[in-house]
């Protein structure tokens, strides 16, 4: 069985579709025997990093606890909405805090300026948006999601990273929500 960390990256703590889908994933993964930890970014206390010195300092508090969970994980699942084409600022700030030198990247050797310290982990991004997913994918080239995958997750060694794009969430009917819940349960059972 897999060790999974689910990161709820929605800045709002109120109930909504993305939180409910994460709950479906977690419940199915646990029922299948996977060890699942949940990090809810909206409930964490951490400052914005404002200098290289702050970024290079050891993590404390909620961020150190999140690092411990991620260090033990085999698979990460990040749930977040698209805000202005990319992940919400608080979720980016969370990953800036977590992916510090010494935890996510190390000093390199030879021609490589750094080493990736989080190799051996995979991830899935579950991304909700108001626009149709096909529009985000084809017109906007899923830029915000691709940037997150390449410039943050791959940068620290997390791969493969798969994406699940959920579009037109504001117009979704009950049948559509039920289909997405069923898909999240399948992904949870399979630790995918």
XYZ file of C-alpha atoms in Angstrom:
192
model
C 0.000 0.000 0.000
C 1.082 3.564 -0.650
C 1.848 6.494 1.616
C -0.088 9.480 0.246
C -0.153 13.148 1.212
C -3.199 15.079 0.033
C -2.606 18.825 -0.069
C -5.813 20.833 -0.052
C -4.703 24.041 -1.722
C -7.976 25.941 -1.841
C -7.465 29.200 0.087
C -11.044 29.195 1.378
C -11.917 26.804 4.178
C -15.649 26.779 3.415
C -17.178 23.632 1.882
C -17.188 23.407 -1.892
C -16.742 21.020 -4.795
C -12.940 20.852 -4.606
C -12.980 20.053 -0.877
C -15.683 17.429 -1.386
C -13.694 15.806 -4.199
C -10.605 15.684 -1.982
C -12.722 14.040 0.741
C -13.870 11.399 -1.782
C -10.265 10.705 -2.789
C -9.098 10.430 0.845
C -11.974 8.169 1.919
C -11.470 5.748 -0.986
C -7.682 5.677 -0.514
C -8.055 4.872 3.181
C -10.683 2.197 2.460
C -8.194 0.605 0.031
C -5.587 0.449 2.799
C -3.369 3.361 1.795
C -1.870 5.557 4.527
C -3.186 9.066 3.882
C -2.213 12.345 5.518
C -3.946 15.624 4.699
C -2.427 19.103 4.690
C -5.011 21.907 4.464
C -3.097 25.009 3.420
C -5.972 27.301 4.456
C -5.479 26.173 8.071
C -1.708 26.714 8.270
C 0.121 29.678 9.765
C 3.205 30.789 7.862
C 4.625 34.090 6.611
C 5.536 34.993 3.062
C 9.217 34.584 2.310
C 10.799 37.940 1.561
C 14.494 37.152 1.182
C 16.961 34.446 0.224
C 18.070 34.334 3.861
C 14.505 33.523 4.987
C 14.203 30.832 2.303
C 17.526 29.281 3.293
C 16.695 29.111 7.010
C 15.310 25.845 8.448
C 11.530 25.496 8.390
C 9.541 25.774 11.601
C 6.034 25.068 12.863
C 3.402 24.087 10.304
C 5.914 24.103 7.457
C 8.293 21.732 9.260
C 5.346 19.395 9.933
C 4.353 19.531 6.249
C 7.932 18.736 5.252
C 7.922 15.672 7.517
C 4.729 14.379 5.895
C 6.052 15.007 2.384
C 9.399 13.383 3.216
C 7.566 10.199 4.203
C 5.183 10.215 1.212
C 5.404 8.204 -1.975
C 2.632 10.127 -3.746
C 1.319 13.692 -3.447
C -2.131 14.813 -4.560
C -2.638 18.571 -4.744
C -6.165 19.963 -5.050
C -6.448 23.626 -6.077
C -8.524 26.087 -8.110
C -7.201 28.152 -10.989
C -7.048 31.800 -9.986
C -5.880 34.223 -12.678
C -4.529 31.353 -14.742
C -2.463 29.630 -12.066
C -2.459 28.333 -8.509
C -3.611 30.664 -5.719
C -0.903 32.791 -4.081
C -1.200 31.076 -0.697
C -0.521 27.671 -2.281
C 2.549 28.999 -4.109
C 3.733 30.585 -0.853
C 3.260 27.204 0.870
C 5.447 25.419 -1.688
C 8.070 28.189 -1.514
C 8.218 27.573 2.228
C 8.288 23.770 1.950
C 10.746 23.430 -0.951
C 13.681 24.968 0.897
C 17.344 24.164 0.373
C 18.345 21.131 2.393
C 14.859 19.637 2.133
C 13.892 19.820 -1.541
C 17.129 20.804 -3.230
C 20.751 20.284 -2.274
C 24.114 21.463 -3.450
C 25.141 20.085 -6.794
C 28.313 18.488 -8.002
C 30.269 19.225 -11.126
C 28.175 20.886 -13.801
C 24.895 20.590 -11.863
C 24.250 23.578 -9.578
C 21.838 21.587 -7.380
C 20.509 18.123 -6.637
C 16.877 17.112 -6.461
C 16.132 15.746 -2.996
C 12.502 14.652 -3.462
C 13.023 12.019 -6.144
C 11.089 8.779 -5.852
C 7.758 10.540 -5.405
C 4.936 10.960 -7.893
C 2.118 13.502 -7.879
C -1.310 14.280 -9.230
C -2.735 17.775 -9.580
C -6.521 18.043 -9.358
C -7.377 21.468 -10.717
C -10.810 23.121 -10.749
C -11.736 26.129 -12.863
C -14.708 28.147 -14.027
C -13.800 27.958 -17.724
C -14.107 24.771 -19.746
C -11.034 22.567 -19.254
C -10.562 22.211 -23.035
C -10.297 26.005 -23.306
C -7.689 26.166 -20.536
C -5.760 23.333 -22.175
C -5.880 24.495 -25.808
C -6.065 28.282 -25.737
C -4.126 28.977 -22.538
C -1.945 25.845 -22.931
C -2.601 25.042 -19.241
C 0.272 27.421 -18.559
C -0.263 27.756 -14.789
C -0.450 23.998 -14.291
C 2.510 23.301 -16.575
C 4.601 25.910 -14.793
C 3.788 24.369 -11.402
C 4.713 20.907 -12.681
C 7.951 21.896 -14.383
C 9.252 24.791 -12.290
C 8.377 23.480 -8.850
C 7.589 19.765 -8.732
C 10.005 18.502 -11.394
C 12.612 20.973 -10.145
C 12.778 19.149 -6.791
C 12.567 15.668 -8.346
C 8.862 14.830 -8.088
C 7.802 12.924 -11.206
C 5.787 11.743 -12.905
C 3.179 14.428 -12.299
C -0.261 13.831 -13.772
C -3.052 16.396 -14.029
C -6.804 16.155 -13.737
C -8.507 19.311 -15.017
C -12.095 19.940 -13.939
C -13.694 22.699 -15.973
C -16.944 24.671 -15.845
C -17.380 23.953 -12.137
C -19.875 26.785 -11.617
C -22.196 25.330 -14.257
C -21.812 21.689 -13.188
C -25.007 19.796 -12.400
C -25.509 17.012 -9.844
C -24.787 14.277 -12.403
C -21.500 15.948 -13.345
C -20.476 16.253 -9.691
C -21.362 12.577 -9.138
C -19.125 11.560 -12.073
C -16.203 13.528 -10.631
C -16.722 12.000 -7.171
C -16.659 8.533 -8.741
C -13.443 9.392 -10.582
C -11.798 10.682 -7.395
C -12.776 7.484 -5.587
C -11.163 5.412 -8.373
C -8.000 7.497 -8.222
C -7.919 7.188 -4.428
C -8.326 3.398 -4.499
C -5.502 3.156 -7.051
C -3.291 5.735 -5.249
C -3.067 7.544 -8.573
